[in-house]
Short mmCIF file of N, CA, C and O and ligand atoms in Angstrom, two decimals:
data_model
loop_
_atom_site.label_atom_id
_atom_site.label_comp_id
_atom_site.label_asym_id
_atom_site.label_seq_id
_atom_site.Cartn_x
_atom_site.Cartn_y
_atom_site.Cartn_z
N UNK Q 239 -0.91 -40.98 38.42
CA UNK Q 239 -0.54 -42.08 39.33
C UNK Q 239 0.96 -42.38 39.19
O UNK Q 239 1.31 -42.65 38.04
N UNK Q 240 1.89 -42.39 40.14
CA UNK Q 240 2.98 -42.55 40.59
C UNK Q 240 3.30 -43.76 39.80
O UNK Q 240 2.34 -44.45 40.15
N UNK Q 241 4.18 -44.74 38.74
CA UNK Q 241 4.31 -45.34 38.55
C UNK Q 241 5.01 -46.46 39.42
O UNK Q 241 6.02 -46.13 40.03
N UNK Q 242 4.57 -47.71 39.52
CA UNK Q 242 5.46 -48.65 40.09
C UNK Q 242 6.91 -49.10 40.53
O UNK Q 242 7.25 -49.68 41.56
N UNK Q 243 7.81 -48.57 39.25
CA UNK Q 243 8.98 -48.92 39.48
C UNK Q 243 9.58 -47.71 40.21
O UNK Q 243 10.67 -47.82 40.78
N UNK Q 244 8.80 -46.42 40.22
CA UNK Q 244 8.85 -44.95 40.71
C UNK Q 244 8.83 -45.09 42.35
O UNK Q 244 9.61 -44.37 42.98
N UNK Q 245 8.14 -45.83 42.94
CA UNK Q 245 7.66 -46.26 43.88
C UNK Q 245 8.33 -47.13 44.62
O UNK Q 245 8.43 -47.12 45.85
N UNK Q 246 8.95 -48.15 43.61
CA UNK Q 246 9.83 -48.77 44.38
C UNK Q 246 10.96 -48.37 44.68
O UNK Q 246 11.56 -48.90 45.61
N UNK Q 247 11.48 -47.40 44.00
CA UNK Q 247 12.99 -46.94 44.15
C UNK Q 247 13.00 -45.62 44.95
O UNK Q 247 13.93 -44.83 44.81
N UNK Q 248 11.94 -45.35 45.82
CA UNK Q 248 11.38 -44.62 46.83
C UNK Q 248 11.81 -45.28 47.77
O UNK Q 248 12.80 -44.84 48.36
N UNK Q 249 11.22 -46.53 48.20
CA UNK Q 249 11.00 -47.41 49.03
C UNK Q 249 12.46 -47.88 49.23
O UNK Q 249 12.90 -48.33 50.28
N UNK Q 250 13.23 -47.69 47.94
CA UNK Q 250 14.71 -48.55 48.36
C UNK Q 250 15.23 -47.77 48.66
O UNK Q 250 15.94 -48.30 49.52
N UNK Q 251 15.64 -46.22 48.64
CA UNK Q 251 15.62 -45.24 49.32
C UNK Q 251 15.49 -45.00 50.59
O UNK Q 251 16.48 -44.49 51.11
N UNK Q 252 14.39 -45.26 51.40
CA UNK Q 252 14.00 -44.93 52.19
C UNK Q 252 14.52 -45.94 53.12
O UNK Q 252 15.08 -45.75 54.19
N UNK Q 253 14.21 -47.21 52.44
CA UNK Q 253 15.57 -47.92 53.36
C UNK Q 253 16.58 -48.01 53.72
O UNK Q 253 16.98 -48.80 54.57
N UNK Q 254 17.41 -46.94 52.93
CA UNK Q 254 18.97 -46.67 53.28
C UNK Q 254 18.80 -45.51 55.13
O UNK Q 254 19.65 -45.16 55.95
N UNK Q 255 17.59 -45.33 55.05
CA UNK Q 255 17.28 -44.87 56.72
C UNK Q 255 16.91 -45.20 57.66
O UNK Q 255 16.56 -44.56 58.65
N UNK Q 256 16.96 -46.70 57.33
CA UNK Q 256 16.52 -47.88 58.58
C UNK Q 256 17.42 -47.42 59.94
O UNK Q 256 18.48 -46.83 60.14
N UNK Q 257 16.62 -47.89 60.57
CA UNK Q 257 17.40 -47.66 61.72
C UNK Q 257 17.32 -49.04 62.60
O UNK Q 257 16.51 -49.16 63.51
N UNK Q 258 18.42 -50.26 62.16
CA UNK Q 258 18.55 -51.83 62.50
C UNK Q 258 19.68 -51.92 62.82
O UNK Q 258 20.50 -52.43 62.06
N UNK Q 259 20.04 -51.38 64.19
CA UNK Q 259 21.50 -51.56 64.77
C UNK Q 259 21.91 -53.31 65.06
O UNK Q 259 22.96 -53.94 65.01
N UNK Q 260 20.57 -53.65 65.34
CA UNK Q 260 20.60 -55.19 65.67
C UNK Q 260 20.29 -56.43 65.01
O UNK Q 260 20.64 -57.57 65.31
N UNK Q 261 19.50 -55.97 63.93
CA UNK Q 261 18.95 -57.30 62.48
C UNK Q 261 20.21 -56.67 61.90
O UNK Q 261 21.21 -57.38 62.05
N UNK Q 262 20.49 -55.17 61.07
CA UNK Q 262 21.05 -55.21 59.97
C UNK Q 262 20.06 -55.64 58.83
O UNK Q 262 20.60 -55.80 57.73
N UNK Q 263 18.93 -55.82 58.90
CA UNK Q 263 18.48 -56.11 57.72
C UNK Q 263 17.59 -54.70 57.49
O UNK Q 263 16.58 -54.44 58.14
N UNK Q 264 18.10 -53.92 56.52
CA UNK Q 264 17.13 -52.43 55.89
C UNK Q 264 15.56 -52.90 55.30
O UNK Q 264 15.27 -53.78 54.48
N UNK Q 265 14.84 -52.12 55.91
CA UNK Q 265 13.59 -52.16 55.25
C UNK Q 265 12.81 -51.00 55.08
O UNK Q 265 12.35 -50.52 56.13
N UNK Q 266 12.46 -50.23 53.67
CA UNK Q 266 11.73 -49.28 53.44
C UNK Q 266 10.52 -49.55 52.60
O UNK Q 266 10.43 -50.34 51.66
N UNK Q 267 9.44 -48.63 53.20
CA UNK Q 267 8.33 -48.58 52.24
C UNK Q 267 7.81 -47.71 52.05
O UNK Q 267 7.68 -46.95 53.01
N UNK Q 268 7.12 -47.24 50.52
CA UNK Q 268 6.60 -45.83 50.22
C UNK Q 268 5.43 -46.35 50.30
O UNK Q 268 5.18 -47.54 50.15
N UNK Q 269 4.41 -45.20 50.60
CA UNK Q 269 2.80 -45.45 50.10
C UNK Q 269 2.33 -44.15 49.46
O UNK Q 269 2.78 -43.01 49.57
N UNK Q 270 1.28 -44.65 48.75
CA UNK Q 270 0.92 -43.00 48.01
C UNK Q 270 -0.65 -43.23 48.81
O UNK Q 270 -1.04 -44.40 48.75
N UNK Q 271 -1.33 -42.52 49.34
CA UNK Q 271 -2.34 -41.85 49.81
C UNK Q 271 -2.79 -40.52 49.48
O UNK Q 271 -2.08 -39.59 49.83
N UNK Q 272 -4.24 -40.21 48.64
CA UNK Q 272 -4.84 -39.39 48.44
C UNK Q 272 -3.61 -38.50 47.79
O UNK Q 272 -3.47 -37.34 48.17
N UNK Q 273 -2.76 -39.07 46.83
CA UNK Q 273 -2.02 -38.42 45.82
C UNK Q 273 -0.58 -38.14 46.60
O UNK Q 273 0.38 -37.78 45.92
N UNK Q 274 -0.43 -38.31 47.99
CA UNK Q 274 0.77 -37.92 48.32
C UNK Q 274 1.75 -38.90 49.17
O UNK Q 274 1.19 -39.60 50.02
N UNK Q 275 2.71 -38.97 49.07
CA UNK Q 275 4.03 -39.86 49.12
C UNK Q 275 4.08 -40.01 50.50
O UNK Q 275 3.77 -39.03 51.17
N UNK Q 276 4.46 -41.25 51.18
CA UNK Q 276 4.57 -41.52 52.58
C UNK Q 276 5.70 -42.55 52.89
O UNK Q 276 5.58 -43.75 52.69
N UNK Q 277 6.98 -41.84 53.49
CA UNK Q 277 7.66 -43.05 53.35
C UNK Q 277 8.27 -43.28 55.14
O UNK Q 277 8.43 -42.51 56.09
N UNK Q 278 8.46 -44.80 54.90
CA UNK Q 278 8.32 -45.45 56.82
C UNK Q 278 9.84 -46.49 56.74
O UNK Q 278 10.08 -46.79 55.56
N UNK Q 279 10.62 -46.92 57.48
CA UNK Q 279 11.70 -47.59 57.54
C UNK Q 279 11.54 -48.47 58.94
O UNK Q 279 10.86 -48.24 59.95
N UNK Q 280 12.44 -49.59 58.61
CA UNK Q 280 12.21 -50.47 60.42
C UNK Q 280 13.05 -49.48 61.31
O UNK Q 280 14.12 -48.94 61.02
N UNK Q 281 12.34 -49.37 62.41
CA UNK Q 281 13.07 -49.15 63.20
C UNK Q 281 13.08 -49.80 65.06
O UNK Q 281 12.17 -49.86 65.88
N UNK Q 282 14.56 -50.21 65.15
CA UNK Q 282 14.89 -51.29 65.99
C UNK Q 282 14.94 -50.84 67.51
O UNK Q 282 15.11 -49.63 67.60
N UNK Q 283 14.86 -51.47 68.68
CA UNK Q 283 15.27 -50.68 69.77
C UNK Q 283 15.70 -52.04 70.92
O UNK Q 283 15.45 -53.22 70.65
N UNK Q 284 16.35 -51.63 72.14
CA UNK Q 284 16.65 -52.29 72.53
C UNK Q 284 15.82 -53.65 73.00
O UNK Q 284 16.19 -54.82 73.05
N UNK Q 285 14.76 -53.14 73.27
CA UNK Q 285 13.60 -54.54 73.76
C UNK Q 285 13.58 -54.86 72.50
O UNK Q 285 12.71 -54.25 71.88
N UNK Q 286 14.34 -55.75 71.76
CA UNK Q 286 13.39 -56.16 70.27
C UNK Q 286 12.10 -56.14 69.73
O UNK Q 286 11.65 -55.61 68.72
N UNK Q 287 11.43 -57.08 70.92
CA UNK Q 287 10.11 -57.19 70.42
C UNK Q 287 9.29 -55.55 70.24
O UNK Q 287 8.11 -55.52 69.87
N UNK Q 288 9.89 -54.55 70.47
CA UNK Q 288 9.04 -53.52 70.07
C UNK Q 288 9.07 -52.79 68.91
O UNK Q 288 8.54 -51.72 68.62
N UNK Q 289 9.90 -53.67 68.18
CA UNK Q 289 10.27 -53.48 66.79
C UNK Q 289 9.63 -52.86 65.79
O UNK Q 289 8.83 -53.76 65.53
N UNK Q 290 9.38 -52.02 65.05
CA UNK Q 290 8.17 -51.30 64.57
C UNK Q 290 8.82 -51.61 62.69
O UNK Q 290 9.93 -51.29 62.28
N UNK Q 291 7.70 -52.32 61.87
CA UNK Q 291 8.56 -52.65 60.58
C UNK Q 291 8.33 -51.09 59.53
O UNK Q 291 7.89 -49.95 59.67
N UNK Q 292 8.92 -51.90 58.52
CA UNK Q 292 8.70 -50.65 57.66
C UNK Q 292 7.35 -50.07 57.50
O UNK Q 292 6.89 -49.14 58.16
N UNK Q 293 6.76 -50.77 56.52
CA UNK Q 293 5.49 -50.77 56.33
C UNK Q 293 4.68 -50.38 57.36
O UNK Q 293 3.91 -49.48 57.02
N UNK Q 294 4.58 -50.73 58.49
CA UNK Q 294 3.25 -49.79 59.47
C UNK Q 294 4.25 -48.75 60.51
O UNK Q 294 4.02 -48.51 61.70
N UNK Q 295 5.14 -48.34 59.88
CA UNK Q 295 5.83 -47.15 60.32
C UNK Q 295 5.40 -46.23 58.78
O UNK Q 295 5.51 -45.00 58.87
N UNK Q 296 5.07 -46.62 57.87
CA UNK Q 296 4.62 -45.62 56.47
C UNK Q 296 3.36 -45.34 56.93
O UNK Q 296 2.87 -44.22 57.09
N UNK Q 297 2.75 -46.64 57.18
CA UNK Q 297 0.90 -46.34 57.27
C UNK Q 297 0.63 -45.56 58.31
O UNK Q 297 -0.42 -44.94 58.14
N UNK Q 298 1.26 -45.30 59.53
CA UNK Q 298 1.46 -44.35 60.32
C UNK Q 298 1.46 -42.51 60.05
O UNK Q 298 0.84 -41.51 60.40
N UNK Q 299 2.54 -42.92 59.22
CA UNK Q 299 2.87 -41.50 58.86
C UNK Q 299 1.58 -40.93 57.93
O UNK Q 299 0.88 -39.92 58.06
N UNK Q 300 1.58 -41.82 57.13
CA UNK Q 300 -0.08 -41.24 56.30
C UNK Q 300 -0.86 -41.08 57.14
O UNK Q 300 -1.24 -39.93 57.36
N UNK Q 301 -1.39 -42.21 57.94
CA UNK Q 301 -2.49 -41.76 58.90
C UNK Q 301 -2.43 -40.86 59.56
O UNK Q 301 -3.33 -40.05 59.33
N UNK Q 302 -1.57 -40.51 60.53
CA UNK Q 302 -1.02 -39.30 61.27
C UNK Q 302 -1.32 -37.88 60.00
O UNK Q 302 -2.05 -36.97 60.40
N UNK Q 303 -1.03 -37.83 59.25
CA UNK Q 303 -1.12 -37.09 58.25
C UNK Q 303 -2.82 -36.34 58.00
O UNK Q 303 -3.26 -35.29 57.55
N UNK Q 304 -3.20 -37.24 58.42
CA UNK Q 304 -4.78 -37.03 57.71
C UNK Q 304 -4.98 -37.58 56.21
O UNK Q 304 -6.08 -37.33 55.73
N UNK Q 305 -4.16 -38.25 55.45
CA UNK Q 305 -3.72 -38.77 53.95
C UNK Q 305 -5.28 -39.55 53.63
O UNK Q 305 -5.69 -40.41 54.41
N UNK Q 306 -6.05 -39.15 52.42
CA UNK Q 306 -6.67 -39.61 51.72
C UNK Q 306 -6.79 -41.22 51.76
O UNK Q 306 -6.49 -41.65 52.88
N UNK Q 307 -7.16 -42.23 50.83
CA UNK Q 307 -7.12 -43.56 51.06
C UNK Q 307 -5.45 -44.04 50.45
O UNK Q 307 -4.65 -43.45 49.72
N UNK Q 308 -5.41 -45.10 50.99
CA UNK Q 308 -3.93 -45.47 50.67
C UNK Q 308 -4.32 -46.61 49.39
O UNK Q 308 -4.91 -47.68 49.52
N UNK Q 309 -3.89 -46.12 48.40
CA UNK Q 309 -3.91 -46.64 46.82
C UNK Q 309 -2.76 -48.11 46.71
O UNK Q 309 -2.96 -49.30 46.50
N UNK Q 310 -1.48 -47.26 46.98
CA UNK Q 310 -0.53 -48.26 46.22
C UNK Q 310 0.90 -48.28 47.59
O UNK Q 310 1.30 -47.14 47.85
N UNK Q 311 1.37 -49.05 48.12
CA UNK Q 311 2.95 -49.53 48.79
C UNK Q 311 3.11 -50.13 48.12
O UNK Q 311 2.51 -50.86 47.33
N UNK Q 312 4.66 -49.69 48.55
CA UNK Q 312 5.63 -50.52 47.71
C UNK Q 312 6.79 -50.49 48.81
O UNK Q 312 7.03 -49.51 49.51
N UNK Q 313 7.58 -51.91 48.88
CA UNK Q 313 8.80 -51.98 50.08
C UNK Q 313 9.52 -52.76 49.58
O UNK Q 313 9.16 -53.52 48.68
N UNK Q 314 10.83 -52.73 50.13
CA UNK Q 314 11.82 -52.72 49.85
C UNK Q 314 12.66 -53.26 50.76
O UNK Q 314 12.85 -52.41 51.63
N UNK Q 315 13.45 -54.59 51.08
CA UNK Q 315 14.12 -55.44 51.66
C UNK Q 315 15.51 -54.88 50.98
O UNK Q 315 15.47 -55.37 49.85
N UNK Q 316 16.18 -54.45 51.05
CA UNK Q 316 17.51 -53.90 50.25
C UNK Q 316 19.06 -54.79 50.93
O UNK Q 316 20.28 -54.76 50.80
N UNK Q 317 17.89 -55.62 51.76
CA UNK Q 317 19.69 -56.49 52.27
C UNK Q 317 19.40 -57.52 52.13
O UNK Q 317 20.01 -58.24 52.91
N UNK Q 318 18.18 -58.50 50.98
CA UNK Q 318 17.88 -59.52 50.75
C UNK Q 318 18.39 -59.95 49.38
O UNK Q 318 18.11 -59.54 48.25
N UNK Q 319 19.23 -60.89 49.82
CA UNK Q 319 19.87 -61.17 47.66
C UNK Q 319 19.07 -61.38 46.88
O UNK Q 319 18.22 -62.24 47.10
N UNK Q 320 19.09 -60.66 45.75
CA UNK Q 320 18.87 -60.71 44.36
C UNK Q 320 17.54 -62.04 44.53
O UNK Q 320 16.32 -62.04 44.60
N UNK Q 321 18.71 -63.15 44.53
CA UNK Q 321 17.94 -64.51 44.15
C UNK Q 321 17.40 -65.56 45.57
O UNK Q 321 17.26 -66.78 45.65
N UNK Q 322 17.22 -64.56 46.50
CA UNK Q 322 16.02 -65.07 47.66
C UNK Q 322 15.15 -65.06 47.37
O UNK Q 322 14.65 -64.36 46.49
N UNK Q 323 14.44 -66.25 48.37
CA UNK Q 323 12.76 -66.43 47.51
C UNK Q 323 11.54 -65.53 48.28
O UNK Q 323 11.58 -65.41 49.50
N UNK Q 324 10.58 -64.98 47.56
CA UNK Q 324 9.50 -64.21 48.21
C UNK Q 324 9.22 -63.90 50.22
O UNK Q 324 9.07 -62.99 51.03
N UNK Q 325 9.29 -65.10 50.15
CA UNK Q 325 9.24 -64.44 51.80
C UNK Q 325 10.09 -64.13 52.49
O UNK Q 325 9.90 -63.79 53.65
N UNK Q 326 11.37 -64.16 51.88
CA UNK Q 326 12.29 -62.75 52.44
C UNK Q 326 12.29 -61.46 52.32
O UNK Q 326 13.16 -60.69 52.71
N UNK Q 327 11.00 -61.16 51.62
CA UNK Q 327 10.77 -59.80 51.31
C UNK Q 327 9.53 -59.55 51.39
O UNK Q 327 9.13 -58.43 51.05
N UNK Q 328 8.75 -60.41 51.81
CA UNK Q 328 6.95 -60.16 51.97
C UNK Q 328 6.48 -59.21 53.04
O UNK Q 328 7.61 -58.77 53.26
N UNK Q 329 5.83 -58.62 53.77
CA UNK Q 329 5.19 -58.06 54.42
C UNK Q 329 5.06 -59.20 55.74
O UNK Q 329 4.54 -60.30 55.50
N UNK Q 330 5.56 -58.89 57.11
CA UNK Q 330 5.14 -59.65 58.08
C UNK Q 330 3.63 -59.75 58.92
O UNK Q 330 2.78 -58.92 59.27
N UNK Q 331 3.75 -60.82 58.99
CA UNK Q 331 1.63 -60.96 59.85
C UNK Q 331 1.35 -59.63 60.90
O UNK Q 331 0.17 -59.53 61.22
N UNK Q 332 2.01 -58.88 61.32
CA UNK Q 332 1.65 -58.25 61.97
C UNK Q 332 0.77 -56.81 61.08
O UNK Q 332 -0.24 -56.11 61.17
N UNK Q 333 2.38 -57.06 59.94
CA UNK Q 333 1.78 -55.59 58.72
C UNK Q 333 0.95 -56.12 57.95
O UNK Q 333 0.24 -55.39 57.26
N UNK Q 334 0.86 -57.35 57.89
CA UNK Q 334 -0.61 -57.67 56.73
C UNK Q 334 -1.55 -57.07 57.46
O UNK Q 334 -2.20 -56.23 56.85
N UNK Q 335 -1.93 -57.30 58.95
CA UNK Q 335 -3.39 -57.32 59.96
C UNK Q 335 -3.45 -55.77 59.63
O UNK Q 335 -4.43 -55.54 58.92
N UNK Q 336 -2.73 -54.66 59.92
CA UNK Q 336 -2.26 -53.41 59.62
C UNK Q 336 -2.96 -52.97 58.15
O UNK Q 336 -3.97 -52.27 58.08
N UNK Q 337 -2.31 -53.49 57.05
CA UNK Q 337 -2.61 -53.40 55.38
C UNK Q 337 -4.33 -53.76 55.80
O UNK Q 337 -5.20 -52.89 55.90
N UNK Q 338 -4.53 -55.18 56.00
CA UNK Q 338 -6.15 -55.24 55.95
C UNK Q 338 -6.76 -54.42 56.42
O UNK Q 338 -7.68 -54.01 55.73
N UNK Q 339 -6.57 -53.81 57.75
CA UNK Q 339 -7.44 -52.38 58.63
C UNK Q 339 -7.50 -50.92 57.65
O UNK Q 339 -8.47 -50.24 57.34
N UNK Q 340 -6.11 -50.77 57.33
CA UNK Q 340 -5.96 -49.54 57.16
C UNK Q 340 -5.99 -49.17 55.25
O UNK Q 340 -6.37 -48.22 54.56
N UNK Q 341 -5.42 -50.44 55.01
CA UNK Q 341 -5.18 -50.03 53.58
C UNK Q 341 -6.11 -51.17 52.21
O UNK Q 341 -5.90 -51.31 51.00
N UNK Q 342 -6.83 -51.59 52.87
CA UNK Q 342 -7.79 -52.77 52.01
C UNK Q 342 -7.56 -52.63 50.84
O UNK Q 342 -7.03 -53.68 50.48
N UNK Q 343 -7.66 -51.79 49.81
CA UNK Q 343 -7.98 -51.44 48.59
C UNK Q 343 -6.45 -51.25 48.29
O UNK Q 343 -6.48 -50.60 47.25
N UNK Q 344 -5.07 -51.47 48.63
CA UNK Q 344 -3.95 -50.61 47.93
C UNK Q 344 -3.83 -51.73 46.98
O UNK Q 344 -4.77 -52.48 46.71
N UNK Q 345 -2.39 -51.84 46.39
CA UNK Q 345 -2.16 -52.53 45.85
C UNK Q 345 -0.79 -52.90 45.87
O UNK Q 345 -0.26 -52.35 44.90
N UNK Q 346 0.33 -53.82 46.72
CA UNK Q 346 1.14 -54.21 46.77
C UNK Q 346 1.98 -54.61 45.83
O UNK Q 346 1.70 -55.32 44.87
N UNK Q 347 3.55 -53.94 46.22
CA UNK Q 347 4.64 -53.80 45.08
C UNK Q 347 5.58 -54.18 46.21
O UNK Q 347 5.76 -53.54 47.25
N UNK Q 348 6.30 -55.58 45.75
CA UNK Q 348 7.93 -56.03 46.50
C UNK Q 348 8.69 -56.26 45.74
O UNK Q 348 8.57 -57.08 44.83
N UNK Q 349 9.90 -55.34 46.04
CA UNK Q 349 10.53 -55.47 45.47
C UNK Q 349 11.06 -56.58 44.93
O UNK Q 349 10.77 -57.57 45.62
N UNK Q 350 11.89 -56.90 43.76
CA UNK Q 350 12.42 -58.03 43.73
C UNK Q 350 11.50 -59.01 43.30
O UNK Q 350 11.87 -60.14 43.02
N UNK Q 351 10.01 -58.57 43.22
CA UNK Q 351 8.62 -59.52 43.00
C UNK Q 351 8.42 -58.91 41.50
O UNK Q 351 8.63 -57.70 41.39
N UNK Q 352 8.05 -59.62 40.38
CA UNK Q 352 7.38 -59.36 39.31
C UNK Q 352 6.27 -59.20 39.45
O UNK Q 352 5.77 -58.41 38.65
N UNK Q 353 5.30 -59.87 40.53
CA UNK Q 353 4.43 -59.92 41.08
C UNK Q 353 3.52 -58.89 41.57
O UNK Q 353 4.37 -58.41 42.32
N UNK Q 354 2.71 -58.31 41.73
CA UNK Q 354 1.46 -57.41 42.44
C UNK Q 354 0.56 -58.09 42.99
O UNK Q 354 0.11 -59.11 42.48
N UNK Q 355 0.12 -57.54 44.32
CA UNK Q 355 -0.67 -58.71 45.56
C UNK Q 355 -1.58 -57.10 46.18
O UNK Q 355 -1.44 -55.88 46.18
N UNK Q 356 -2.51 -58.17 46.65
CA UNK Q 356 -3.44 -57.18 46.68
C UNK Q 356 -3.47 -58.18 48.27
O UNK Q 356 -3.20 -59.38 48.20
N UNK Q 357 -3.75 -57.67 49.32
CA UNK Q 357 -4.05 -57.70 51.26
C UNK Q 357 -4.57 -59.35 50.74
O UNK Q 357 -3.78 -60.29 50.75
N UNK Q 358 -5.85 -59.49 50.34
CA UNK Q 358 -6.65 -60.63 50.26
C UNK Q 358 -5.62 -61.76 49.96
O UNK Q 358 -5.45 -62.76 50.65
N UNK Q 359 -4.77 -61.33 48.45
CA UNK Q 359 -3.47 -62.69 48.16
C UNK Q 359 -2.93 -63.14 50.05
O UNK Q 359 -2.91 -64.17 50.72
N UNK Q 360 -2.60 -61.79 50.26
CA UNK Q 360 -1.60 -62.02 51.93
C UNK Q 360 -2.29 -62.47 52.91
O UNK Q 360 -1.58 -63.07 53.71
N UNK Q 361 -3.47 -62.43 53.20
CA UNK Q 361 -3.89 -62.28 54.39
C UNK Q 361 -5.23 -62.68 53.65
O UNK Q 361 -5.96 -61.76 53.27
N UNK Q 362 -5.57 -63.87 53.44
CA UNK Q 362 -6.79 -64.72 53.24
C UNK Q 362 -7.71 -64.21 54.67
O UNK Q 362 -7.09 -63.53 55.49
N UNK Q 363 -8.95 -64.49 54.90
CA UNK Q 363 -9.86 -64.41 55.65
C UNK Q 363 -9.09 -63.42 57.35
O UNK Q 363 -8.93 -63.66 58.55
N UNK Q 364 -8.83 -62.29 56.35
CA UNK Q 364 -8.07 -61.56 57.63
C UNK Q 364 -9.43 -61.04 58.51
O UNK Q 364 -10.58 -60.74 58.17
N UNK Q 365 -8.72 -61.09 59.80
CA UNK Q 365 -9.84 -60.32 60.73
C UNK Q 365 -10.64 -59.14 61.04
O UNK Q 365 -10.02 -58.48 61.88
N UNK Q 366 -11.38 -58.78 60.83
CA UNK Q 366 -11.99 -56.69 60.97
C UNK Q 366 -13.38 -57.30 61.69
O UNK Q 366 -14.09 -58.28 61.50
N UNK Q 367 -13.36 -56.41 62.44
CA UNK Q 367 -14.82 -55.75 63.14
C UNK Q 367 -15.63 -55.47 62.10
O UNK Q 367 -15.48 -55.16 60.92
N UNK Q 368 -16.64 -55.67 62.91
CA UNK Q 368 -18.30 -54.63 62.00
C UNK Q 368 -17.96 -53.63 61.76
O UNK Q 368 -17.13 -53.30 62.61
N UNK Q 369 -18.15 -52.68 60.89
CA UNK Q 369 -17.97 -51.25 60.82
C UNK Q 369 -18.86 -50.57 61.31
O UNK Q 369 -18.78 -49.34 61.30
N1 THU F 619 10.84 -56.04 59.00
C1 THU F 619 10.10 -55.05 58.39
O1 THU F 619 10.42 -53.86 58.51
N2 THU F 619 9.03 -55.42 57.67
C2 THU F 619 8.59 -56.71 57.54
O2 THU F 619 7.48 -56.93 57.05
C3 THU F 619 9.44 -57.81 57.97
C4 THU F 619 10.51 -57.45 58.93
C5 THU F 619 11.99 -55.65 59.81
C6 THU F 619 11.81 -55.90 61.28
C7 THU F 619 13.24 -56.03 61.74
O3 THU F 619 13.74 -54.73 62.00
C8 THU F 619 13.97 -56.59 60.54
O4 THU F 619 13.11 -56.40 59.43
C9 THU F 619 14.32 -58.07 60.66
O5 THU F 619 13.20 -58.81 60.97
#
């Protein structure tokens, strides 16, 4: 298993390939799925709102992939100071709804967080269909 801090410095990585002509704010995230590495960055476009974040631009790429279950993300805000508080670097409601569908079981790593959060911490009584 990929260690944590291994993971994150993936993720901060991967944010140096954001593509935010218009926030400027970098965001990368790695995921490991069924043993193999998946990494996703924001990327911005002129309609804003079609904004696609880091995180379900990774879960993408795994899925697209055919990738095993998704274990562990980890992301990376790399233009948020040092000493900002947690929700400048949390996962947005759109990628929690995303994390709950696709990735239930991982286990969340932010950077800058001492912290580990598991979907349920983020996204209390999130929404899913019957299976
Ligand atoms: N962003 C992410 O990539 N992930 C999040 O969970 C929060 C926000 C991106 C979207 C936009 O490109 C920029 O950060 C500023 O909101």
């Amino acid at each position: 298993m990929i260690l944590r801090e291994e993971l994150l410095a993936v993720a901060r990585q991967a944010a140096q390939r954001a593509y935010c002509p218009y926030s400027h704010f970098r965001v990368g995230a790695a995921v490991i799925a069924g043993g193999k590495t998946y990494t996703g960055v924001n990327i911005e476009i002129s309609s804003y709102g079609l904004t696609l974040c880091a995180e379900r631009s990774a879960l993408a790429a795994a899925i697209s992939d055919g990738a095993g279950p998704i274990t562990q993300i980890a992301v990376a805000c790399i233009d948020t100071p040092p000493d900002a508080p947690l929700n400048e670097r949390t996962p947005c409601g759109a990628c929690r709804q995303w994390l709950a569908d696709l990735a239930p079981n991982t286990v969340i790593y932010i950077d800058g967080s001492p912290e580990d959060f598991t979907i349920r911490d983020l996204l209390p009584f999130a929404f899913g269909l019957p299976e």
